[in-house]
Coordinates of C-alpha atoms and ligand atoms in Angstrom, one line a residue:
X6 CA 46.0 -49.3 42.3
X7 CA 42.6 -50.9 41.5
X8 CA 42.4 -53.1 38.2
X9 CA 38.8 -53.7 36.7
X10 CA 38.6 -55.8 34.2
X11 CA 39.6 -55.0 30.0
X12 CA 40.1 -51.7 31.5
X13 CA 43.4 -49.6 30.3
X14 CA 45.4 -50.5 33.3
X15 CA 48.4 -48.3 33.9
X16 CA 51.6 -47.3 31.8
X17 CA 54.5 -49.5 32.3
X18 CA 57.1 -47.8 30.8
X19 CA 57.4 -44.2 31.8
X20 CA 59.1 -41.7 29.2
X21 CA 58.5 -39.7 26.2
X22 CA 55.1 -40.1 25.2
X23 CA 54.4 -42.1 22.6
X24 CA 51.3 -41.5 20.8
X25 CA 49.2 -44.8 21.7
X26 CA 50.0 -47.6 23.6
X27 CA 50.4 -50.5 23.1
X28 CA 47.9 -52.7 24.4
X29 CA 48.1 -56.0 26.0
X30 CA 45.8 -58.2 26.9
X31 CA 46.5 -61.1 29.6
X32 CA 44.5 -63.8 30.3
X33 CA 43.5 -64.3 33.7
X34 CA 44.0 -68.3 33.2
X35 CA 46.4 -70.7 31.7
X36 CA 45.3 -71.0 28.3
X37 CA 45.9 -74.4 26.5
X38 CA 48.5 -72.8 24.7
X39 CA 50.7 -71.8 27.8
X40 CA 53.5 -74.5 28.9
X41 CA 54.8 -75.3 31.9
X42 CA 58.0 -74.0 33.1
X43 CA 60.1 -75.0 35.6
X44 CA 61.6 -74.1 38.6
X45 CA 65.1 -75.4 37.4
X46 CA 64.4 -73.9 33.8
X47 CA 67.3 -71.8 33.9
X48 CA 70.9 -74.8 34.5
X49 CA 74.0 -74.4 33.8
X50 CA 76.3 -76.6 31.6
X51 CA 79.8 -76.6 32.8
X52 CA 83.0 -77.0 30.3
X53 CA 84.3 -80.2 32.1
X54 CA 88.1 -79.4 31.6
X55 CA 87.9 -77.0 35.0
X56 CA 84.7 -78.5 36.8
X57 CA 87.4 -78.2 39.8
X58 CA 88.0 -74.7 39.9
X59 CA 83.8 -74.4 39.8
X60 CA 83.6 -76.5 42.7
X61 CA 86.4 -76.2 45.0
X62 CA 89.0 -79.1 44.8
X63 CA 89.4 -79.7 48.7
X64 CA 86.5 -77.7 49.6
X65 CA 83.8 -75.6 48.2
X66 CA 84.4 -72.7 45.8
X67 CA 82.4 -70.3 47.4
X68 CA 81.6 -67.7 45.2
X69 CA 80.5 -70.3 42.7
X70 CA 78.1 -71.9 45.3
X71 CA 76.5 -68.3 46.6
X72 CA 75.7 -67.4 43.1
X73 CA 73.8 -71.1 42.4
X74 CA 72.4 -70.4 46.2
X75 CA 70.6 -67.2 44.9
X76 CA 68.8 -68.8 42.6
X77 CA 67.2 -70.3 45.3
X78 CA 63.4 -71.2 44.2
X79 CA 66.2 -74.1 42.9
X80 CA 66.7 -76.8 41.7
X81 CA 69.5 -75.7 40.0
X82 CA 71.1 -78.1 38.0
X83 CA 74.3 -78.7 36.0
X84 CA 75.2 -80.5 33.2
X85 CA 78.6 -81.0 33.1
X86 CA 79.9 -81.8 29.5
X87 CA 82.6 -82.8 27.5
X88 CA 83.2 -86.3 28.7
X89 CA 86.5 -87.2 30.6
X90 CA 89.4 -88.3 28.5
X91 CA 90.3 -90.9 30.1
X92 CA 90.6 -92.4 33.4
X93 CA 93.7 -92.9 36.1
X94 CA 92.5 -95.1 38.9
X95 CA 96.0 -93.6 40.6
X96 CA 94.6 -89.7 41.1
X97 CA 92.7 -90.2 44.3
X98 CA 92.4 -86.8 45.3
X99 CA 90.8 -84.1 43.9
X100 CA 93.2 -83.7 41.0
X101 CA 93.0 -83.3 37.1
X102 CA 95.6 -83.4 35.1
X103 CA 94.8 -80.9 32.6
X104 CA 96.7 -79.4 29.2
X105 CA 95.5 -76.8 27.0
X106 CA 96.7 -75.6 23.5
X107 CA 98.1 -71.7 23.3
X108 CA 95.9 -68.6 24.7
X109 CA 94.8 -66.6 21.6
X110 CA 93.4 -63.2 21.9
X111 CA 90.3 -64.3 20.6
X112 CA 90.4 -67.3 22.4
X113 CA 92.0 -66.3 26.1
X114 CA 90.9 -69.3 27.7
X115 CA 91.0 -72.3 25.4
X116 CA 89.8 -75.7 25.9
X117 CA 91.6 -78.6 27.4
X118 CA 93.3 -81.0 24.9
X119 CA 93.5 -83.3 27.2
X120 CA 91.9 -84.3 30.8
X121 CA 92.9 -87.3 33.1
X122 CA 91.2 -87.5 36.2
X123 CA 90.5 -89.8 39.5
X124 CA 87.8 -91.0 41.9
X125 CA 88.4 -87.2 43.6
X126 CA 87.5 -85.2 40.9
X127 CA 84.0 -86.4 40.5
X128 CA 83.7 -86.5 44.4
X129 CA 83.7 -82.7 44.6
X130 CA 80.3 -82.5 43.2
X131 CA 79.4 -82.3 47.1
X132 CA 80.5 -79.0 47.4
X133 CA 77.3 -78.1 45.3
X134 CA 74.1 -76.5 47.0
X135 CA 71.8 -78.9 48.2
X136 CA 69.1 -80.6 46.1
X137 CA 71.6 -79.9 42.9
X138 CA 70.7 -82.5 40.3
X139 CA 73.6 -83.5 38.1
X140 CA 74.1 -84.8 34.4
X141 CA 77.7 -86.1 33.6
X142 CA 78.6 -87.5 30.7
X143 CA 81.1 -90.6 29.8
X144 CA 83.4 -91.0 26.2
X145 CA 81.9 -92.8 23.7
X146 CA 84.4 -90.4 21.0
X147 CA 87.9 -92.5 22.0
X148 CA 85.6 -95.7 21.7
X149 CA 87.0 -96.7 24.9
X150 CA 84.3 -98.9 27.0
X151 CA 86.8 -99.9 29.2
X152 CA 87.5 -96.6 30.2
X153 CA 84.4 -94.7 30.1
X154 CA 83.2 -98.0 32.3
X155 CA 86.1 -96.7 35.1
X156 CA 84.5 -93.2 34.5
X157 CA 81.0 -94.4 35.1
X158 CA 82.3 -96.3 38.4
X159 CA 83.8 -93.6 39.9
X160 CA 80.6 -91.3 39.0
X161 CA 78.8 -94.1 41.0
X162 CA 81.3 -94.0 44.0
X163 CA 80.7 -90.2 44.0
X164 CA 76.6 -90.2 44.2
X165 CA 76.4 -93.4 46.7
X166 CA 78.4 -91.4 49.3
X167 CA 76.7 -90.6 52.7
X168 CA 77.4 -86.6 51.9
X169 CA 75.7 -86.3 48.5
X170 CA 72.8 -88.4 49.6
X171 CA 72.4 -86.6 52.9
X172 CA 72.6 -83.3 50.9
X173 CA 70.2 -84.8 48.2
X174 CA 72.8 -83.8 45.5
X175 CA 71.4 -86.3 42.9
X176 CA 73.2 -87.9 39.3
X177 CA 69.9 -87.4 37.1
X178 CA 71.4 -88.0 33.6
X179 CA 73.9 -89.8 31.8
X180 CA 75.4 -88.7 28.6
X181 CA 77.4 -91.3 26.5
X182 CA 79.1 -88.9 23.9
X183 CA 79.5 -85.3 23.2
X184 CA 78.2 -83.9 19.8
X185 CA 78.3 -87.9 18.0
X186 CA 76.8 -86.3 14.4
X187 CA 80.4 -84.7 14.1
X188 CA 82.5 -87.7 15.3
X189 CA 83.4 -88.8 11.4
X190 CA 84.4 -84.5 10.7
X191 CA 86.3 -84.2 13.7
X192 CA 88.5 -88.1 13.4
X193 CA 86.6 -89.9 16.0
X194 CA 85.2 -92.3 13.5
X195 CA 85.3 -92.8 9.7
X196 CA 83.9 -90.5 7.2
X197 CA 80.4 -92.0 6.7
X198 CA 80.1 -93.5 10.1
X199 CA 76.3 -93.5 10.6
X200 CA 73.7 -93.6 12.5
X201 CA 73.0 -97.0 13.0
X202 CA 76.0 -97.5 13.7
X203 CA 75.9 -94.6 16.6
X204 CA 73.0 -96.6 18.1
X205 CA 74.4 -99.5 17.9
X206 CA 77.3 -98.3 19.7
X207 CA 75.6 -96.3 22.0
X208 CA 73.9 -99.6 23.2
X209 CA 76.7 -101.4 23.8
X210 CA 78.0 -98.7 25.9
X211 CA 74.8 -98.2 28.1
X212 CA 74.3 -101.9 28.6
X213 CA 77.6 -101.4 30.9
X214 CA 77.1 -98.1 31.6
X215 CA 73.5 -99.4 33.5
X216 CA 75.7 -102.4 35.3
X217 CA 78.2 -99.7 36.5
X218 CA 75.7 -97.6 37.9
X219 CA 73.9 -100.2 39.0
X220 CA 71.2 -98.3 37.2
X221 CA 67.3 -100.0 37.3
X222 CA 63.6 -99.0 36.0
X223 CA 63.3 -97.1 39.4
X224 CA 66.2 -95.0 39.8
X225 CA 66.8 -91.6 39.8
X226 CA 69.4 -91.8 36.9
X227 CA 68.7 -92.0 33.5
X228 CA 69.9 -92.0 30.3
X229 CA 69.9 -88.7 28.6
X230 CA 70.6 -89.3 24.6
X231 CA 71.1 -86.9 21.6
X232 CA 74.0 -84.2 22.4
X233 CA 73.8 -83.6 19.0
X234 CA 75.8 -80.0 17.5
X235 CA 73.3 -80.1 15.2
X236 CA 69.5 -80.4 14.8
X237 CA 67.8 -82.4 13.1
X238 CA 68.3 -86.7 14.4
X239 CA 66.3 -88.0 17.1
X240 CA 67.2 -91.3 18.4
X241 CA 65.3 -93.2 21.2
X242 CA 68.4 -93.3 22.8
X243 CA 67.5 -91.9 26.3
X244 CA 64.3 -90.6 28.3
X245 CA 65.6 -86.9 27.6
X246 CA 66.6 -85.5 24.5
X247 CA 69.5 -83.0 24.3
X248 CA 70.2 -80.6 20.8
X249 CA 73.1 -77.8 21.4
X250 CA 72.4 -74.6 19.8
X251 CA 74.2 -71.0 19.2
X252 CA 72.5 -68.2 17.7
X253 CA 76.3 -67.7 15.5
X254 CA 79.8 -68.0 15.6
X255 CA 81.6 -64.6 16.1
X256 CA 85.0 -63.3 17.6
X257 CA 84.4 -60.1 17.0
X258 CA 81.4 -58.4 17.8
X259 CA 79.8 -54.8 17.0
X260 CA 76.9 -52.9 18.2
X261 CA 74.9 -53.9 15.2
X262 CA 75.2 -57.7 16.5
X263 CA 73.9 -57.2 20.0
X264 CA 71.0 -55.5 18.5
X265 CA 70.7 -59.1 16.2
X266 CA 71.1 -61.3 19.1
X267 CA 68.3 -59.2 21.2
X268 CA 66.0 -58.5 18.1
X269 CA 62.8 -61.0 19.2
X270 CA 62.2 -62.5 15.5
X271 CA 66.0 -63.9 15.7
X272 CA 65.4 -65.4 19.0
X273 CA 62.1 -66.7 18.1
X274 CA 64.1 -68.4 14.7
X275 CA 66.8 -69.6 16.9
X276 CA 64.4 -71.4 18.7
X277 CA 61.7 -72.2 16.8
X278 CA 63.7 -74.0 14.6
X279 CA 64.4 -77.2 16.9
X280 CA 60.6 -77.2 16.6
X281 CA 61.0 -80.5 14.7
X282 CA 63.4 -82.1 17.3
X283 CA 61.1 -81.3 19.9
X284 CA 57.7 -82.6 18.1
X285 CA 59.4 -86.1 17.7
X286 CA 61.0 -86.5 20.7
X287 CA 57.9 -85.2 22.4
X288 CA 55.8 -87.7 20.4
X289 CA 58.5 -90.5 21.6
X290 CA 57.3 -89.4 25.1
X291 CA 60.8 -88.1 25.8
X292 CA 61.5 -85.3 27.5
X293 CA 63.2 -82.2 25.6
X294 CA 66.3 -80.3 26.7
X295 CA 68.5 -77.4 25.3
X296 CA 71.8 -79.0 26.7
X297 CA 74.5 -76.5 25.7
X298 CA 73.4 -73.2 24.4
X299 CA 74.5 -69.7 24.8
X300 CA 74.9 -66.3 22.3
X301 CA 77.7 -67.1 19.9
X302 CA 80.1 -69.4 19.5
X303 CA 83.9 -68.4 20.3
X304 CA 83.2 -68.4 23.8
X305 CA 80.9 -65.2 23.4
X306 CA 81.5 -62.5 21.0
X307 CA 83.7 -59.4 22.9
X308 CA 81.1 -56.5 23.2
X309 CA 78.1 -58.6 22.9
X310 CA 78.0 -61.8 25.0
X311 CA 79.6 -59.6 27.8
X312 CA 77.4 -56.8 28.0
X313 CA 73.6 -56.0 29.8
X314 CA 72.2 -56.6 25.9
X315 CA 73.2 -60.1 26.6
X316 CA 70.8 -60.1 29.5
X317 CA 68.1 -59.2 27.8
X318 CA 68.6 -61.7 25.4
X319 CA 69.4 -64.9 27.9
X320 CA 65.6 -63.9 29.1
X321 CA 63.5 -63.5 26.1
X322 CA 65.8 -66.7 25.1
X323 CA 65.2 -68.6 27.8
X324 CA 61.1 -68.0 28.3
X325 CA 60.5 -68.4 24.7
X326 CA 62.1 -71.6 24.9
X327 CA 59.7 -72.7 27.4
X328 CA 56.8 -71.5 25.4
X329 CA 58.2 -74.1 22.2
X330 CA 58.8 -77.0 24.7
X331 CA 61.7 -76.9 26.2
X332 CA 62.2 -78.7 29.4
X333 CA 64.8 -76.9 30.4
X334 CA 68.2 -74.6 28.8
X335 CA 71.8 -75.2 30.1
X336 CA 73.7 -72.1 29.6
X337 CA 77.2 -73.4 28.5
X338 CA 80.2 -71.6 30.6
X339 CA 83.7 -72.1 31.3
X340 CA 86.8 -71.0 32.9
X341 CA 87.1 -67.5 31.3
X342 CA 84.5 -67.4 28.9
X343 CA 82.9 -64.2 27.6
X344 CA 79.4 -65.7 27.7
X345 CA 79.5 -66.8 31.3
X346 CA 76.8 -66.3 33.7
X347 CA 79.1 -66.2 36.6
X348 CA 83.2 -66.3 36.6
X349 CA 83.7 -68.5 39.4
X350 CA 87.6 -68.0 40.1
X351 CA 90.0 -65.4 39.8
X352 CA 91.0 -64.6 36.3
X353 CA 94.6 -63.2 35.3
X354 CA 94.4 -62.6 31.8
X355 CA 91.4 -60.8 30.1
X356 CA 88.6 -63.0 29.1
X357 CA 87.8 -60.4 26.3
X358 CA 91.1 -59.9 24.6
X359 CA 93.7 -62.3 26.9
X360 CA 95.6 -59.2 27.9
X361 CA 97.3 -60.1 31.6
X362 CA 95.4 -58.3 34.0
X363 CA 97.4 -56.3 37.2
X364 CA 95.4 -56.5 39.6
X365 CA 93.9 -60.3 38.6
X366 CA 89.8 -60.1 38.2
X367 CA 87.8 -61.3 41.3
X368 CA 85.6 -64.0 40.9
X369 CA 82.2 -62.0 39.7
X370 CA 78.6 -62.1 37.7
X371 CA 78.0 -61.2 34.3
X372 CA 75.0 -59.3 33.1
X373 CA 73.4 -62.7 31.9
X374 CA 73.0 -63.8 35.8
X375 CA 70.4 -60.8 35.9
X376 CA 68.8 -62.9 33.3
X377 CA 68.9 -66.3 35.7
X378 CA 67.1 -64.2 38.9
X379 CA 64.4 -62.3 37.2
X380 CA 63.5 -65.6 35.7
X381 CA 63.4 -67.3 39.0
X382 CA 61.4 -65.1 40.6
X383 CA 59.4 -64.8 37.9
X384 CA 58.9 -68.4 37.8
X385 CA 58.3 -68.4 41.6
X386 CA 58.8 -71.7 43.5
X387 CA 55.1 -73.3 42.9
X388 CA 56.8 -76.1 41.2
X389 CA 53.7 -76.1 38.8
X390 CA 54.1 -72.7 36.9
X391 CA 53.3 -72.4 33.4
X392 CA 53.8 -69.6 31.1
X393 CA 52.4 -67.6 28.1
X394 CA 53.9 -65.7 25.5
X395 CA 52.2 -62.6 24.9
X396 CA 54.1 -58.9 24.2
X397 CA 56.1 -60.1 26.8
X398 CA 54.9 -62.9 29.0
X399 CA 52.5 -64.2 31.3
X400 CA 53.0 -66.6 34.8
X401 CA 50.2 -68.6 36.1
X402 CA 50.7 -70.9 39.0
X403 CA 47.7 -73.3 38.7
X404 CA 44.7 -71.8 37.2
X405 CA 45.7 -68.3 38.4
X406 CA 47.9 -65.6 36.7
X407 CA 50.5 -64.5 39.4
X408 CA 53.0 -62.6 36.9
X409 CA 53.9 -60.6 33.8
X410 CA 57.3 -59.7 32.8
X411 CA 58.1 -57.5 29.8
X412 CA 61.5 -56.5 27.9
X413 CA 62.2 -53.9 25.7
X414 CA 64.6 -55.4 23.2
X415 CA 65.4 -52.4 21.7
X416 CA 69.3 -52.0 22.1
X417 CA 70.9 -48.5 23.4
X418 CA 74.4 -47.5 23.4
X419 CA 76.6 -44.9 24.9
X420 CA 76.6 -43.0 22.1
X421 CA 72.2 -42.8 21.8
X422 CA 71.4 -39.3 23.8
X423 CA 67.9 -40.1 23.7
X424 CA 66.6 -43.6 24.2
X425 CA 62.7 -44.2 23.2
X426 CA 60.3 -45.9 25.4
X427 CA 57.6 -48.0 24.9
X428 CA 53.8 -47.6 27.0
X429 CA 52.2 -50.8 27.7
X430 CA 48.7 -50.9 28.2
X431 CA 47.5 -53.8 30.1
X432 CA 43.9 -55.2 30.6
X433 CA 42.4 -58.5 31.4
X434 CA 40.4 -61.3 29.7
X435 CA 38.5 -64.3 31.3
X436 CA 35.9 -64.8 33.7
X437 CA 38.3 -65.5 37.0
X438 CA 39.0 -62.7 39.7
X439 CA 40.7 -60.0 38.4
X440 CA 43.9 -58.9 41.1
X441 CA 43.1 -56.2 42.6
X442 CA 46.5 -54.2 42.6
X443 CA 50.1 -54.9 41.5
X444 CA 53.8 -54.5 42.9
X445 CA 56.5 -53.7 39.4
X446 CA 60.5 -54.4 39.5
X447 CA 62.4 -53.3 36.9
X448 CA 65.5 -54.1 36.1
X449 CA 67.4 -50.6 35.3
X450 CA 70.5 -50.7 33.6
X451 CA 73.3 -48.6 34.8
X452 CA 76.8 -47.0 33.0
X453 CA 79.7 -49.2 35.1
X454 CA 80.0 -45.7 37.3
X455 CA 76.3 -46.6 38.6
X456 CA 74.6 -43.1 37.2
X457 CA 71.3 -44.3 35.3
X458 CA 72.5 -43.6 31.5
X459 CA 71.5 -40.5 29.9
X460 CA 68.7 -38.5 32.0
X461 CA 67.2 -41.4 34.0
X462 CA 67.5 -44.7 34.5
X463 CA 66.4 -46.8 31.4
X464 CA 64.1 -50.1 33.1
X465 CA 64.7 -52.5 30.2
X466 CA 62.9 -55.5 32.0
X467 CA 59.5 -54.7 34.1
X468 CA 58.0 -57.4 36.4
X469 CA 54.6 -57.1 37.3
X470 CA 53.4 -59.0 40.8
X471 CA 49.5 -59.3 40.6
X472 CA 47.6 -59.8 44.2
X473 CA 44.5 -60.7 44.7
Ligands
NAG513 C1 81.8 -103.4 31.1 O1 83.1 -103.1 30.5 C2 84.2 -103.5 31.3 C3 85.4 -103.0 30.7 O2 85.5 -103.5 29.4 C4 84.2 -105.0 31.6 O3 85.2 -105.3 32.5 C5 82.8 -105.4 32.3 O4 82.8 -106.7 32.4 C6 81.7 -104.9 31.4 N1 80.4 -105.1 32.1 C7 79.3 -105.5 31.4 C8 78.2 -105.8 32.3 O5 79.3 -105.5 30.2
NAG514 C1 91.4 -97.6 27.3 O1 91.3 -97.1 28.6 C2 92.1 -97.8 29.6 C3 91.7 -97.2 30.9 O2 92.1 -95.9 31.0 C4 93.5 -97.8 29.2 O3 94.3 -98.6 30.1 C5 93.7 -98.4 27.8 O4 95.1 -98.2 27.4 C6 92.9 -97.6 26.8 N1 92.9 -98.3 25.5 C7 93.3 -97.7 24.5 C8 93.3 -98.5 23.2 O5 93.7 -96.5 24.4
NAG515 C1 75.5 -97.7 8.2 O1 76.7 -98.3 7.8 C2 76.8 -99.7 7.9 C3 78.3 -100.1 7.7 O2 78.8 -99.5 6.6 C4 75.9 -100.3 6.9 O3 75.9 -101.7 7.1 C5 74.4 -99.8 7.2 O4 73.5 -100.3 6.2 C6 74.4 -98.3 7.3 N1 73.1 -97.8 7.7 C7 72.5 -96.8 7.2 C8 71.1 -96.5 7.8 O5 72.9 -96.2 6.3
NAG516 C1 69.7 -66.5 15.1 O1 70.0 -65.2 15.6 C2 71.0 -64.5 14.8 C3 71.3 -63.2 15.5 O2 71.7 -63.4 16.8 C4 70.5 -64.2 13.4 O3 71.5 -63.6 12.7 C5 70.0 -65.6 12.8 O4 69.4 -65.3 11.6 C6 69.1 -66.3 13.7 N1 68.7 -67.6 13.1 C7 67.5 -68.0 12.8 C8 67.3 -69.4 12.3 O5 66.5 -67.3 13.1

């Protein structure tokens, strides 16, 4: 294939004809508007209740550390959340002592009530890929400084030890509280507790927090603040700033909601509305982070969080993020969950409907992992890659455009016979080289026999490698 320049290029998506393409037209370097995107874009942020059964108690959990070993342009990194209960200096090994309300059907994997844990269980962070960078988080909800000071001890322990440091697996945040702006609705702190008194609290705890740690100007660790549920408060309380964001709340789901969660202006309005957090905290010279995020709330909505639509969405979600500032996006998952990226240990009972399950469900992916690979190798392993929405979106690494990736949004179900398809016409703009020819992946999705769904296979994301 040879390109000239603002030349019609070649049709991307094959299929009925459509009368006129669309045109796009990609700019052969960065604009001002593009944003840089990074390698590690894509993290995880684990439910802390079971960070055990993610990474092995007495040694690694393999699956889990394969599927964060594929996404190997890495750094992958983990936030893991909800901060520990409380502290018992008596559990040496890798041991939690964990206890959960009642299963529901649609809640099949609820969230512990309550989590003690030892000097093991934060230990087992070794088990991770190398160059893993961590974020735990201590208590500030039981207003406990003595114990969230054991927590942060035994966090130090863990990240001083010859393994981690050999394997470079680094603590790069700490989080004092989970979701503070609802501690006075949820009975952590009076009705009208506020936020100077958050701050002022929050002080007190990192003062000891940094003496724990043994935390200084220089080190690796720092202080990430926010971990708000809602949007809308900055506080200088950290270099980073977290907010946690679903696009709903829904236990039951329909077709008609997948085709929400996918449509482009929702995912744009999910996003862009943080667009204040991120100005101020950008202005404060902080850096910006989607800390826990994924589909809807409820775990994932049966139907919808599960399903290749999902996909679609975690990748539009997750480069548009990156075009309004975001640093980075943890996608939230747990034991179970319906919105998980990966289910790292065998599951017994459904995590759609809590039905038990004979034979038990193998560790596996779900269709959002597609998500987390296309976006790594579309954000390649430069380490300075920025990225431009367009139609669909543009990679540069320096001053030179390396990649385009485009998604057709446009839901289809069983039921469709006929899916529509959309042509792209791509040209060039700017005065640098224009490549001089092109490899495509597409990502095709398949009915769960593996035939291509109705007459061919339907590529819903397309990947465009330019050489020079
Ligand atoms: C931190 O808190 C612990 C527990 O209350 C206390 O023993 C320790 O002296 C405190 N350290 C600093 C530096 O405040
Ligand atoms: C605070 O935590 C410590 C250490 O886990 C514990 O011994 C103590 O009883 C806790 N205090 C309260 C008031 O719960
Ligand atoms: C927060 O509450 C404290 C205690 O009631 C009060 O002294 C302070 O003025 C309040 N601050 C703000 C900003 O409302
Ligand atoms: C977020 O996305 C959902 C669909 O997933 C949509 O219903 C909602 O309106 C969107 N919110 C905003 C602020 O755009």
């Amino acid at each position: 294939m040879v390109f000239s320049k603002a030349q019609t290029l070649f049709t991307l998506v094959a299929g009925v004809a459509t009368a006129g393409g669309l045109g796009v037209t990609v700019p052969l370097a960065p604009p001002s508007t593009s944003k840089p995107i990074a390698g590690d874009h894509v993290s995880f942020s684990l439910e802390q209740d079971r960070w055990l059964d993610w990474s092995g108690s007495n040694s690694r959990n393999e699956f889990f550390f394969n599927t964060l070993d594929n996404l190997k342009q890495l750094f992958v990194s983990a936030r893991i959340v909800r901060t520990a209960q409380d502290f018992n200096p008596g559990l040496q090994s890798a041991v939690a002592q964990l206890q959960f309300p009642a299963a529901t059907k649609n809640v099949p994997y609820p969230e512990a009530s309550s989590i003690v844990v030892g000097d093991g269980y934060f230990a087992t962070a070794r088990f991770l890929p190398k160059n893993t960078r961590v974020i735990w988080g201590v208590n500030l909800g039981a207003n406990n400084l003595t114990s969230s000071y054991l927590v942060a001890q035994s966090i130090a322990k863990a990240f001083n030890s010859p393994e981690m440091k050999d394997d470079r697996i680094v603590l790069d945040g700490m989080i004092i509280g989970n979701e503070p702006d609802l501690f006075p609705n949820n009975g952590h702190r009076a009705p009208g507790w506020n936020v100077s008194q958050y701050i002022s609290e929050w002080q007190t705890f990192a003062g000891n927090i940094t003496n724990a740690l043994g935390i200084t100007s220089s080190s690796t660790t720092k202080f990430w603040g926010g971990a708000f549920a809602g949007s809308g408060v900055v506080c200088s309380t950290g270099v980073v700033y977290i907010d946690h964001a679903y696009s709903g709340s829904f236990c039951e789901g329909n077709g008609a909601l997948l085709q929400d969660l996918m449509t482009k202006a929702n995912i744009r309005g999910n996003l862009t509305r943080f667009g204040p957090d991120i100005a101020v905290a950008r202005d404060r010279g902080l850096d910006y982070v989607m800390g826990e995020t994924n589909s809807f709330a409820c775990h994932g909505t049966p139907g919808v969080s599960n399903v290749a639509g999902a996909a679609l969405w975690t990748l539009d979600y997750l480069l548009y993020g990156a075009q309004v500032g975001i640093s980075r996006i943890f996608f939230h998952q747990g034991i179970g969950f319906k919105y998980n990226l990966i289910q790292p240990v065998v599951l017994a009972r459904s995590p759609v409907d809590g039905s038990p399950l004979s034979p038990p469900l193998p560790p596996h992916i779900q269709p959002q992992y597609y998500a987390a690979i296309i976006a790594a190798e579309a954000i390649g392993s430069s380490g300075q890659t920025r990225i431009l929405e367009l139609t669909g979106y543009a990679f540069y690494e320096g001053d030179i455009l390396v990649r385009a990736l485009f998604i057709n949004s446009l839901a289809f179900f069983k039921k469709d016979s006929t899916r529509t398809s959309v042509h792209i016409d791509l040209a060039f703009t700017g005065a640098a080289t224009t490549p001089s020819s092109a490899t495509v992946k597409c990502l095709s999705i398949l009915l769960p026999d593996g035939r291509p769904r109705g007459s061919r296979s339907l590529e819903s994301v397309i990947l465009v490698s330019f050489k020079r």
